[in-house]
Short mmCIF file of C-alpha atoms and ligand atoms in Angstrom, two decimals:
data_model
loop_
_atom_site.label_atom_id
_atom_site.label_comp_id
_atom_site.label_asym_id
_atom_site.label_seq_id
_atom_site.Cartn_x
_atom_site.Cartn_y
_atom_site.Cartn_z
CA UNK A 1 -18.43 25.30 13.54
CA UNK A 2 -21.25 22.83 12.02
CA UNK A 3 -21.74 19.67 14.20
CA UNK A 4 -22.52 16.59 12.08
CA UNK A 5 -26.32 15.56 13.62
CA UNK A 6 -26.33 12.22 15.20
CA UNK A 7 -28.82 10.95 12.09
CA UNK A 8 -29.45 7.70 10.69
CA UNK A 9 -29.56 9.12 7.47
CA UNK A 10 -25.88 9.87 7.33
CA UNK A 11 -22.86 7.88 5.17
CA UNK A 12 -20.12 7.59 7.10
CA UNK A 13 -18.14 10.57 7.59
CA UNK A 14 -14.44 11.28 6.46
CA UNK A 15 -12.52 13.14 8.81
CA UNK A 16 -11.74 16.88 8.63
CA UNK A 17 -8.51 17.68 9.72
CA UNK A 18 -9.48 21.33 10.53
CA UNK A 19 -8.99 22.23 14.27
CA UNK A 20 -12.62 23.45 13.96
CA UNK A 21 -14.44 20.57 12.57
CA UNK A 22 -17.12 18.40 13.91
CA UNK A 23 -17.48 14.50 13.22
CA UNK A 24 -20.23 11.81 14.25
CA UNK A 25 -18.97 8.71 13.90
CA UNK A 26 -21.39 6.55 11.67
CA UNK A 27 -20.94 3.33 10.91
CA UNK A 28 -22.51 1.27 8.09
CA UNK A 29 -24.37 -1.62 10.34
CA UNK A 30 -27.91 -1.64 9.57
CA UNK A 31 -30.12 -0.03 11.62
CA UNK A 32 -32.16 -2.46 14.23
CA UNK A 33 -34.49 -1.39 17.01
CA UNK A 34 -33.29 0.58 19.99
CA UNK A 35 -32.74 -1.61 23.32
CA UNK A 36 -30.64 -4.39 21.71
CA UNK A 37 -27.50 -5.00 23.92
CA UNK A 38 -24.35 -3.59 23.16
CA UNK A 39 -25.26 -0.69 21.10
CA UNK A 40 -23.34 2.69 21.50
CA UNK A 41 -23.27 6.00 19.48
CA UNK A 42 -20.10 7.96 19.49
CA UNK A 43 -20.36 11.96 18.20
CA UNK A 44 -16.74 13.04 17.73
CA UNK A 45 -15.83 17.04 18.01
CA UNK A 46 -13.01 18.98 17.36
CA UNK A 47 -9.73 18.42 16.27
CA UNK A 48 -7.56 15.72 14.59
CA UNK A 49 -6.29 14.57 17.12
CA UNK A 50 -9.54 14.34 19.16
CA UNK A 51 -10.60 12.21 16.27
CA UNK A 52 -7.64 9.64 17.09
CA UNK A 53 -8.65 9.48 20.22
CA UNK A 54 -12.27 9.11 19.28
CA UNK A 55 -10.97 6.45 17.05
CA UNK A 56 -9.35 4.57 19.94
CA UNK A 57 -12.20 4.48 22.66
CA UNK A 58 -14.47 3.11 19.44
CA UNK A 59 -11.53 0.40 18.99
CA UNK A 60 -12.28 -0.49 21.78
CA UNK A 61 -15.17 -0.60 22.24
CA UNK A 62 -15.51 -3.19 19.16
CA UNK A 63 -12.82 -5.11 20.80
CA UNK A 64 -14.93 -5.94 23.32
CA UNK A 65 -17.88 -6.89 21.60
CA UNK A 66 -20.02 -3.62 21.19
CA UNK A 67 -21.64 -2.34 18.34
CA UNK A 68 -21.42 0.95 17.16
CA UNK A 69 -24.45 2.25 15.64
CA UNK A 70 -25.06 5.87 13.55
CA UNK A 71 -28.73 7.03 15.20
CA UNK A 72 -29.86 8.00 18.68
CA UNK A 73 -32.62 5.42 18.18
CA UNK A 74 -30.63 2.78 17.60
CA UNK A 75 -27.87 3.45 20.51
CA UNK A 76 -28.33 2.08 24.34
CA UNK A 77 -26.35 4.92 25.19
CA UNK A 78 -24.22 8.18 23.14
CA UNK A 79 -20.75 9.04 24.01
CA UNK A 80 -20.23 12.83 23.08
CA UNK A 81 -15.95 13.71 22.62
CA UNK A 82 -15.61 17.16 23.27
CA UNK A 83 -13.56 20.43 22.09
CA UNK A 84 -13.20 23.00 24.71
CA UNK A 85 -10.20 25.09 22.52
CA UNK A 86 -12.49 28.34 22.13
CA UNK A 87 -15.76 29.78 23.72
CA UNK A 88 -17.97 28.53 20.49
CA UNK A 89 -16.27 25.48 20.77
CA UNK A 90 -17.55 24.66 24.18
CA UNK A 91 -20.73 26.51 22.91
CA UNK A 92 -21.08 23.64 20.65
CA UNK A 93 -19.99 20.81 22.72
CA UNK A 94 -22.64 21.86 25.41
CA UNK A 95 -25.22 22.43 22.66
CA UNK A 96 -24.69 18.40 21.51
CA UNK A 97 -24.88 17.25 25.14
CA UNK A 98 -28.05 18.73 25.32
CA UNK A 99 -29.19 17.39 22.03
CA UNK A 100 -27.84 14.08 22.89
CA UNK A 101 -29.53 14.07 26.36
CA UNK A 102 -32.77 15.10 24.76
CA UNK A 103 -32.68 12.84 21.80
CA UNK A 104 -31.36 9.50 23.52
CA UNK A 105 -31.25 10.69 27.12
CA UNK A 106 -27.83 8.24 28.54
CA UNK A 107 -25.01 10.20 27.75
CA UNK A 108 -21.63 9.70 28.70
CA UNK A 109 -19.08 13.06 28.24
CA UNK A 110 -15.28 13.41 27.55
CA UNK A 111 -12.46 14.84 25.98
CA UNK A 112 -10.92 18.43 26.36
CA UNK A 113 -13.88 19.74 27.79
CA UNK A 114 -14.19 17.02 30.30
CA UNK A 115 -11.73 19.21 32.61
CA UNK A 116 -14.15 21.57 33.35
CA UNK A 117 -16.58 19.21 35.47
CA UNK A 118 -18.89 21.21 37.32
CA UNK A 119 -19.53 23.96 34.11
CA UNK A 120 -20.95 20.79 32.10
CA UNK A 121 -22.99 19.82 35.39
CA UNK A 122 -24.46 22.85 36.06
CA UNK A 123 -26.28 22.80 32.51
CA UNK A 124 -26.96 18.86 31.92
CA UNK A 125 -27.02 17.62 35.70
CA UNK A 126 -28.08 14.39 33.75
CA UNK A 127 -25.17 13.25 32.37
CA UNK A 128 -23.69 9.95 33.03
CA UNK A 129 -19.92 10.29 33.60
CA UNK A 130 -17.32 12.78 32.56
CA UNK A 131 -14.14 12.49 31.78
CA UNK A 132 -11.08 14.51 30.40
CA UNK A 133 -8.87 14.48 27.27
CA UNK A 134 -7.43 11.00 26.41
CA UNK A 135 -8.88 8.95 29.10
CA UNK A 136 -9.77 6.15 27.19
CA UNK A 137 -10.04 3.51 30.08
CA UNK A 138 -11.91 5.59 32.00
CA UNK A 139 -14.45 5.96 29.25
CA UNK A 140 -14.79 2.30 28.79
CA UNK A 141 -15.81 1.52 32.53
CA UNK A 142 -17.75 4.30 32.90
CA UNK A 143 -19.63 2.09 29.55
CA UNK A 144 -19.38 -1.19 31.52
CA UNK A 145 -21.13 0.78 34.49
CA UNK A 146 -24.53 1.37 32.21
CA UNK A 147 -24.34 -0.86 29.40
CA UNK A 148 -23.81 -4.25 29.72
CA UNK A 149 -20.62 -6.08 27.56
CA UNK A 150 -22.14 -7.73 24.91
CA UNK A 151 -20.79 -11.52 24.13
CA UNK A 152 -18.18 -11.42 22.30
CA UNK A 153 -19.05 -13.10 18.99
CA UNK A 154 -15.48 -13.44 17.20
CA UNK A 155 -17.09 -13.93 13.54
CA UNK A 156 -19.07 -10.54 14.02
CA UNK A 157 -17.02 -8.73 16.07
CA UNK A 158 -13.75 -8.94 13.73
CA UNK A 159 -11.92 -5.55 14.74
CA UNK A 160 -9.69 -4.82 11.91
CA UNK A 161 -5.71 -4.82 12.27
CA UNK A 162 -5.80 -0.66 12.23
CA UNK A 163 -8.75 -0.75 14.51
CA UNK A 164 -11.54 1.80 13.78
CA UNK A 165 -10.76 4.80 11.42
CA UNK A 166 -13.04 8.22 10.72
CA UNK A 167 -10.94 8.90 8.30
CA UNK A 168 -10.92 7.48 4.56
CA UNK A 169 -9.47 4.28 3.68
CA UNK A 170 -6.25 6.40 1.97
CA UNK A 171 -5.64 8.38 4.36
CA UNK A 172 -4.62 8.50 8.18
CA UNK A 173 -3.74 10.79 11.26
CA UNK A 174 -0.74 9.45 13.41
CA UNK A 175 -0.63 10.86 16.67
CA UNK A 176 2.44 10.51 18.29
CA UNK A 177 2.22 12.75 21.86
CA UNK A 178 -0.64 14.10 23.62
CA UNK A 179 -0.60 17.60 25.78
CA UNK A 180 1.96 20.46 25.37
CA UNK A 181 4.88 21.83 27.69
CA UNK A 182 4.33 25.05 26.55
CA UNK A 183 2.16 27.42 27.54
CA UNK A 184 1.18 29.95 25.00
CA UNK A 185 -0.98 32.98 26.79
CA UNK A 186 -4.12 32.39 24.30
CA UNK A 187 -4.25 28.53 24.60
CA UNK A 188 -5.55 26.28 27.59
CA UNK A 189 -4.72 23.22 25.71
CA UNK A 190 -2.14 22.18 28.30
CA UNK A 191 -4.64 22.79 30.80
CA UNK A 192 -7.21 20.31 29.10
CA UNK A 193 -4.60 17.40 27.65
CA UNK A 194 -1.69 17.90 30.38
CA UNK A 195 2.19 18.03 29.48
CA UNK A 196 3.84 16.89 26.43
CA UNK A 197 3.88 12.72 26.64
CA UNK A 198 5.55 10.95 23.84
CA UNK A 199 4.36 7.83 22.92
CA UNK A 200 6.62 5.47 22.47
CA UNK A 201 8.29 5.07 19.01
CA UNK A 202 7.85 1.56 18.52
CA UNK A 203 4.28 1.77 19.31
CA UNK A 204 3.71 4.70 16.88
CA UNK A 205 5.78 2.76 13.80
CA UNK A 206 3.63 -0.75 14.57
CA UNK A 207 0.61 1.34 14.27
CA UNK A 208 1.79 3.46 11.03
CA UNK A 209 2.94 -0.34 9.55
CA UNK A 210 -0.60 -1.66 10.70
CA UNK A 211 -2.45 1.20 8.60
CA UNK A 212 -0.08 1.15 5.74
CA UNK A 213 -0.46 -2.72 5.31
CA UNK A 214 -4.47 -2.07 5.86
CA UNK A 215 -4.04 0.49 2.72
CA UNK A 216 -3.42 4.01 3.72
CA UNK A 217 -1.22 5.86 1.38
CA UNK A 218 -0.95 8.66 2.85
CA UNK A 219 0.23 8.94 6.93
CA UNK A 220 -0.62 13.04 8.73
CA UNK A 221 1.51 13.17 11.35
CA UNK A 222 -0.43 15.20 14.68
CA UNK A 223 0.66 16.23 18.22
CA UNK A 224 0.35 19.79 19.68
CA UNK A 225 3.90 20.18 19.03
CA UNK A 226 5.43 17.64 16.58
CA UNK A 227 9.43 19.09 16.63
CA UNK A 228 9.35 18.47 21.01
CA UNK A 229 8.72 14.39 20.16
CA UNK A 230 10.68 12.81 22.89
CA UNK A 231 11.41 15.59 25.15
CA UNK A 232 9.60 15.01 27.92
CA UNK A 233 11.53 11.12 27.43
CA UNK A 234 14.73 12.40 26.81
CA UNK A 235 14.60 11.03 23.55
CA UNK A 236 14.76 7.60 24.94
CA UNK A 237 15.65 4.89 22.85
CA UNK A 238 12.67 2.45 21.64
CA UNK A 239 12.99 -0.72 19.56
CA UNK A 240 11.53 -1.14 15.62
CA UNK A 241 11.78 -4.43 14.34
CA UNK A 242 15.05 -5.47 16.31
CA UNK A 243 17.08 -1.89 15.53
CA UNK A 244 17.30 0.57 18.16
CA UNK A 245 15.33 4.24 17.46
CA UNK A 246 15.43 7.32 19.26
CA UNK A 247 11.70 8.76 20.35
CA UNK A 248 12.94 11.98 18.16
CA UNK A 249 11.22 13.69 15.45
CA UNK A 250 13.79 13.02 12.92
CA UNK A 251 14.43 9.45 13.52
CA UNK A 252 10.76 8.93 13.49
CA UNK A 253 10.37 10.70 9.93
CA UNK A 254 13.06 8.52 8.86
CA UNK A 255 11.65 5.13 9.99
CA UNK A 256 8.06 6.20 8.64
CA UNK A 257 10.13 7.38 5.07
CA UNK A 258 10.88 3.57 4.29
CA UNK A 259 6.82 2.70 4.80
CA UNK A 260 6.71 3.80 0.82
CA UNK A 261 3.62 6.03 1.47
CA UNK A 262 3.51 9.92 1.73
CA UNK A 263 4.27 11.16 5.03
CA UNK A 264 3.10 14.75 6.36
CA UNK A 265 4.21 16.82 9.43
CA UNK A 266 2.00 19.00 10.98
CA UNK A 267 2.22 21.16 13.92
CA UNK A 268 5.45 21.66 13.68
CA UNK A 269 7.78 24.56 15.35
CA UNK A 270 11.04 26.40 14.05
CA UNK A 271 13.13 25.14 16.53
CA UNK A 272 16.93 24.66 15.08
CA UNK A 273 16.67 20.93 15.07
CA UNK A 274 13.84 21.24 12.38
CA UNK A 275 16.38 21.92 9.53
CA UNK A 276 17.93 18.26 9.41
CA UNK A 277 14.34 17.26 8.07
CA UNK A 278 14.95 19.11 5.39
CA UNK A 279 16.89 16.62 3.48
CA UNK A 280 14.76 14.15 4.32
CA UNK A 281 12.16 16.32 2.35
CA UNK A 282 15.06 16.89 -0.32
CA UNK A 283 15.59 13.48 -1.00
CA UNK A 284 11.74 12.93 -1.22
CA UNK A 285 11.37 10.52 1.29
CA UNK A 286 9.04 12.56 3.16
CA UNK A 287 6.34 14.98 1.60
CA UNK A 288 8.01 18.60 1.36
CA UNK A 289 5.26 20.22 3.29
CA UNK A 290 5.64 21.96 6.65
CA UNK A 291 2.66 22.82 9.08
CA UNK A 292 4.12 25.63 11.40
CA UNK A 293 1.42 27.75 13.41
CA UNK A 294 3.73 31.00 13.58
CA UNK A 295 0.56 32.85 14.66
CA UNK A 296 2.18 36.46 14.31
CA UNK A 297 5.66 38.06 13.44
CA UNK A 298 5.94 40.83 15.50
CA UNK A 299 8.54 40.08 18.49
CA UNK A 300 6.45 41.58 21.04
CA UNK A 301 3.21 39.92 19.55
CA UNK A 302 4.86 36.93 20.09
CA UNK A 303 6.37 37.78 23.60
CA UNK A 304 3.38 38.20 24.77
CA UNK A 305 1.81 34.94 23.32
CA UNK A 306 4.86 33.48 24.97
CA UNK A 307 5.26 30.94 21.60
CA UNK A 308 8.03 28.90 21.46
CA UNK A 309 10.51 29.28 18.59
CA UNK A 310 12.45 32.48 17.36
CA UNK A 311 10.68 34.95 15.05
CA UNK A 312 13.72 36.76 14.38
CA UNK A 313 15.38 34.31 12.64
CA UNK A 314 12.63 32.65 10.46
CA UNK A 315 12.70 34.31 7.40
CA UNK A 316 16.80 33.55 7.09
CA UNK A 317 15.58 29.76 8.53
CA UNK A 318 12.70 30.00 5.63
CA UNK A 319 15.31 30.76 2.99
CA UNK A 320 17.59 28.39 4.16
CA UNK A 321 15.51 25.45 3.69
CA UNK A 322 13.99 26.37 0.55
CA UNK A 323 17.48 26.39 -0.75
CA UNK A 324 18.05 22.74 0.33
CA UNK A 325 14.92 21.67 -0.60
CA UNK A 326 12.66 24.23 -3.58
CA UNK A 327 9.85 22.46 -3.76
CA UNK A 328 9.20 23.15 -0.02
CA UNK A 329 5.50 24.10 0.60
CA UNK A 330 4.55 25.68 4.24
CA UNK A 331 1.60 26.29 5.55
CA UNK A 332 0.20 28.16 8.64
CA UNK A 333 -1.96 30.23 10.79
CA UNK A 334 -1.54 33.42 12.09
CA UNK A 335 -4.15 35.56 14.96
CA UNK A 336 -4.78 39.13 14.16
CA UNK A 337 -6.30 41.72 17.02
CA UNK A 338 -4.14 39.70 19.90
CA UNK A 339 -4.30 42.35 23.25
CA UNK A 340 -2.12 44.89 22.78
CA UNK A 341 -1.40 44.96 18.51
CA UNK A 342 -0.28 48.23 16.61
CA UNK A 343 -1.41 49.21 13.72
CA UNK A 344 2.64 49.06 13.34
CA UNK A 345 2.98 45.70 14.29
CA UNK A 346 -0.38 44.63 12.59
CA UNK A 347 1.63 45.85 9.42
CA UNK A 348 4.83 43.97 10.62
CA UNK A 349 2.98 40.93 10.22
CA UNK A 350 1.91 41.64 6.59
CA UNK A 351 5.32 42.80 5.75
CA UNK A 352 6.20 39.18 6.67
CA UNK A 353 3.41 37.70 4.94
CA UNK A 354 4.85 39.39 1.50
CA UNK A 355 8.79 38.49 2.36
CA UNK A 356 7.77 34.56 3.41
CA UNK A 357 5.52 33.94 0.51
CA UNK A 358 3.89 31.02 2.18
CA UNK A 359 2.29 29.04 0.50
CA UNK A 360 -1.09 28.09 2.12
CA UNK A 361 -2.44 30.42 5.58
CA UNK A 362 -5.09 30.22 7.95
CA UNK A 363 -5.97 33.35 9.93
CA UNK A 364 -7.96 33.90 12.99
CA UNK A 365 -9.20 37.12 14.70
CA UNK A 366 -7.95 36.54 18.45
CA UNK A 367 -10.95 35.77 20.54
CA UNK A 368 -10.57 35.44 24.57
CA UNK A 369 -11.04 31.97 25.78
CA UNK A 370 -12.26 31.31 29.70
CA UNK A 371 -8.87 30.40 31.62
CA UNK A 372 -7.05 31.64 29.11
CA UNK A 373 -3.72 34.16 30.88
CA UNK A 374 -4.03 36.37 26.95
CA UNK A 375 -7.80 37.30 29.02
CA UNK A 376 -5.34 39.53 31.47
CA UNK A 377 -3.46 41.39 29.11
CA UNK A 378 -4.53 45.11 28.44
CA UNK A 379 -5.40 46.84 25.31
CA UNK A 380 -8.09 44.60 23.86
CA UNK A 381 -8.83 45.29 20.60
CA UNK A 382 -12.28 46.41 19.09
CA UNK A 383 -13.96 43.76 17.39
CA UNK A 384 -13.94 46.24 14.05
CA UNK A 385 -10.40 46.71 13.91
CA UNK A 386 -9.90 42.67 14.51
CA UNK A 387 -12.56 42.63 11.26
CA UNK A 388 -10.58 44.80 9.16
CA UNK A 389 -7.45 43.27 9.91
CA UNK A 390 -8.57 39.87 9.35
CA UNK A 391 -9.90 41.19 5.67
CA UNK A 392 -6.12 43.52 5.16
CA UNK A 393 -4.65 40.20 5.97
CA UNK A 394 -6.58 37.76 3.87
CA UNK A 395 -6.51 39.97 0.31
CA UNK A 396 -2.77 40.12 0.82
CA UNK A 397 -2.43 36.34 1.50
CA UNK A 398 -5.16 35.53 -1.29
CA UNK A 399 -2.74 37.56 -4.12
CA UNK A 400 0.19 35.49 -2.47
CA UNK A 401 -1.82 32.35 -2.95
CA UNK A 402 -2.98 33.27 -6.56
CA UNK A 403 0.39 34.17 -7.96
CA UNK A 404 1.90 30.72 -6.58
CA UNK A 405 -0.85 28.85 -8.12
CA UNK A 406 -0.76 30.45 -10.95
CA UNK A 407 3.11 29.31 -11.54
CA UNK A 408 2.16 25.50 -11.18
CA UNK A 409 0.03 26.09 -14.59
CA UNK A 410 1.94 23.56 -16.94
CA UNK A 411 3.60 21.61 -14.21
CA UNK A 412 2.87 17.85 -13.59
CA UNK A 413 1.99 16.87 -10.34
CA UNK A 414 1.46 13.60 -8.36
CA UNK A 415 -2.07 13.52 -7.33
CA UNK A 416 -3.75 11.01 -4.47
CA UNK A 417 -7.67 11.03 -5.56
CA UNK A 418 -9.81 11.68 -2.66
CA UNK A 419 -13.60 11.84 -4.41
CA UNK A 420 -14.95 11.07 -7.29
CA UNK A 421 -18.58 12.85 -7.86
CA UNK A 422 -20.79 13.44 -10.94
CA UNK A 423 -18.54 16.18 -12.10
CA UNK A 424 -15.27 14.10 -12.15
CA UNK A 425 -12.47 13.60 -9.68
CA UNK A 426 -10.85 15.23 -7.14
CA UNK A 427 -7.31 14.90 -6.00
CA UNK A 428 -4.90 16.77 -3.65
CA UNK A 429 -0.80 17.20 -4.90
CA UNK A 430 1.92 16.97 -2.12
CA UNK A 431 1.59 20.42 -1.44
CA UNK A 432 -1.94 20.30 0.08
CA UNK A 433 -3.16 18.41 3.12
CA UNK A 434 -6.65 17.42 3.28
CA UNK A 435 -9.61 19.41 4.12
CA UNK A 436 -7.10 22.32 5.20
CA UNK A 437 -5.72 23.26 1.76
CA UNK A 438 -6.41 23.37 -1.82
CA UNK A 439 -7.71 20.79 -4.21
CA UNK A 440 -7.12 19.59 -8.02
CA UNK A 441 -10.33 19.48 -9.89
CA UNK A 442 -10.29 16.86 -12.36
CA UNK A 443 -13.00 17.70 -14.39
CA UNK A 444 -14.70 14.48 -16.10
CA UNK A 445 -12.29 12.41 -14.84
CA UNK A 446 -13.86 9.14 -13.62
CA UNK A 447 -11.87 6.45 -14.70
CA UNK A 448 -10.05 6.77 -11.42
CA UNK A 449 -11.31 6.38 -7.17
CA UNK A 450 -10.34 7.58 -4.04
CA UNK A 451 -6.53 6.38 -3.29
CA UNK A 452 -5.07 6.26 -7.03
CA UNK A 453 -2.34 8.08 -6.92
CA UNK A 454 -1.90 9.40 -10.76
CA UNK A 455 -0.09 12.28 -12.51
CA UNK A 456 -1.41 15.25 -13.90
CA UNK A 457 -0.92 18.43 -15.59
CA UNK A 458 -1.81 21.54 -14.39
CA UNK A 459 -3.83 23.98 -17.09
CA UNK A 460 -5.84 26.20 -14.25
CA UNK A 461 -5.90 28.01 -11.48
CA UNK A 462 -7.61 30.74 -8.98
CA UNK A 463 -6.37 31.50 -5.65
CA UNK A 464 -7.24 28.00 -3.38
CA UNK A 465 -7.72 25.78 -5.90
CA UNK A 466 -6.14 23.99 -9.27
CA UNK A 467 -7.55 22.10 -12.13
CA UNK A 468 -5.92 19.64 -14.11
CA UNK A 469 -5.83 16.38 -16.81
CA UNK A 470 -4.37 13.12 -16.32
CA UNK A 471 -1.37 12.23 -18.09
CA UNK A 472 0.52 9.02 -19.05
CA UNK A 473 3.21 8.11 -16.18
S1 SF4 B 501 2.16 25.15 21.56
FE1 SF4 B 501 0.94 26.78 22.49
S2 SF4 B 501 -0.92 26.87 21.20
FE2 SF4 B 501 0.04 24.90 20.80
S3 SF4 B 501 -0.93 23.50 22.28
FE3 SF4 B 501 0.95 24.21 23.23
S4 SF4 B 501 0.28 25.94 24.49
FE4 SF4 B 501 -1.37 25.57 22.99
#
């Protein structure tokens, strides 16, 4: 995990939608001398959906008049969001407190790893105020306390309709819960971010409208656990513009289909109530691409992670919906070496790597996380096997991944460009979510930028990536 230095030097950074990724928030004001009022850095780590709420406190925070600046120099005081998911994850959080303390020396903490208080004290007693996951107004008078609120100047301090984004113009996470009810033995997410709470759906369609109208073409939707939207609510009805709407995952996807902008799910489960997407995805009002974190296939693997949804039935539930809907694309991660894994049902899960032909996979070697109940289990597996495993597991995915690329040669796509460089453009197809999957190389291609959305024919391929020419729509 790289963390994005705190540097004056850097453009502002897109986000990375990996769960492992690091951001700094940077922001294109020029740089003025440290000690001017209202001046706050913001270093952003983790997640997605640590970014959104990274996002928010910045919002904020230029609501009320601050300024956000990219250098320790320039900042009155640095506000570090943390990941706490895995051991080098807080590893790297408590590495950038340190550098932040040592570099601008008034440092404010929070996010996931903000629950664990006293660990963060006990190595940087110096640090202003902690706080946990999501606790946005806590953050903001815990800035009141040490930096005084600027005046608010409404001709510099416009705050645009969307607020403050990390991400590209084009594209946007929309995070519509926070926290988790379940409680899978590996994770301590639930412990950080709490149970599942819904936000509201009215809430999360203004603010998909508000981005879409601001230019985002392409909406990534984000929770822990997208399908459970509304549970913990009952699936209470909300308002959206004057029509009633159920806090439900389905109604949701099928107020956000009419926004006329590509709509992704992500962290999504096989529970039953997953298949009336489908059509949805059929029709092509949604994107046809599922992010499901199956994380094994072995029964007993999976007993023992305690993850919700039923194994047994996925494969039928995976043929099912690519029968509705064949252009279907899934993607996932799996962890090899969990406490307790066979060589038999180590080769289970390959078995259902080969029968479920996904189409893009992540893969992780289980590594124990402080708090974590996975810690108690017996039969820990050598960190050689969990090596060899991870390589078995990757060559048979990577021939998977090749073969399905290959079969897109000579197929036109719809591509949204993200970059355009010296060597031409670059562009992502429905089937590939940013930063996570695969790419379409458009070599010498620069007659287009970042948010076109153009169509183009495939002539190449290796195992992650495709190349391609523009056509005539
Ligand atoms: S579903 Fe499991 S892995 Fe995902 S956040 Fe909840 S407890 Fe953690």
């Amino acid at each position: 995990m790289s963390v994005q230095q705190f540097d004056p030097q850097l453009a502002p950074t897109p986000a990375t939608p990996d769960d492992s990724a690091s951001h700094a928030s940077v922001d294109a004001q020029p740089s003025q001398k440290k000690g001017k009022p209202g001046r706050i850095g913001m270093i952003s780590l983790g997640c997605p959906k640590n970014l959104v709420d990274s996002e928010r406190i910045l919002t904020q925070l230029k609501t009320e008049g601050y300024e956000v600046v990219p250098s320790y120099d320039d900042a009155q005081l640095v506000i570090v969001n943390t990941c706490g998911f895995i051991d080098s994850a807080v590893q790297e959080s408590l590495d950038t407190i340190g550098e932040a303390l040592a570099e601008n020396g008034k440092v404010l903490v929070t996010g996931c790893l903000g629950s664990k208080e006293n660990e963060i004290r006990q190595i940087h007693p110096k640090v202003l105020g902690i706080s946990g996951a999501h606790a946005y107004e806590e953050v903001l008078s815990q800035v009141h306390q040490h930096v005084e609120r600027p005046q608010h100047n409404p001709f510099t301090h416009l705050v645009p309709d969307h607020g403050v984004k990390l991400t590209p113009r084009h594209f946007a996470y929309l995070k519509i819960s926070e926290g988790c009810n379940h409680r899978c033995t590996f994770c301590i997410i639930p412990s950080m971010r709490g149970d599942l709470d819904s936000r509201p759906v009215g809430e999360v369609l203004s603010e998909a409208q508000r981005l879409v109208k601001a230019g985002v073409k392409e909406l990534l939707v984000i929770s822990q656990d997208t399908s459970a939207y509304g549970v913990d609510i009952k699936y209470r009805t909300g308002f959206w513009e004057g029509m009633p709407v159920k806090t439900r995952m389905m109604e949701l996807c099928q107020q956000l289909a009419k926004m006329g902008v590509w709509v992704r799910l992500h962290y999504v489960y096989p529970y039953p109530h997953v298949d009336e997407v489908i059509p949805l995805m059929a029709e092509g009002k949604i994107l046809p691409y599922l992010d499901i974190p199956f994380q094994h296939a072995s029964p007993r693997i999976l007993k023992l992670m305690k993850r919700p949804g039923n194994i047994e039935k996925t494969l039928e539930r995976i043929n099912r919906w690519r029968e509705i809907c064949p252009e279907l694309v899934i993607r996932s991660t799996f962890i090899v070496g969990f406490p307790g894994e066979t060589e038999q049902e180590f080769e289970e899960l390959l078995q259902f790597l080969r029968d479920a032909q996904l189409d893009r996979v992540g893969c992780f070697k289980y590594s124990p996380v402080e708090g974590a109940t996975a810690n108690e289990l017996s039969d820990h597996i050598g960190e050689e096997i969990k090596e060899e495993r991870l390589a078995k597991f990757m060559a048979v995915q990577a021939a998977i991944s090749a073969e399905k690329l290959k079969q897109k040669i000579g197929n036109e796509y719809q591509i949204l460009i993200d970059d355009v460089n010296t060597d031409g453009a670059i562009g992502r197809t429905y089937a590939d979510a940013p930063e996570i999957d695969g790419v379409v190389h458009l070599t010498d291609e620069f007659d287009v930028k970042p948010g076109d959305k153009i169509w183009v024919q495939i002539i190449h391929s290796d195992e992650h990536d495709l190349w391609g020419v523009k056509v005539d729509e």
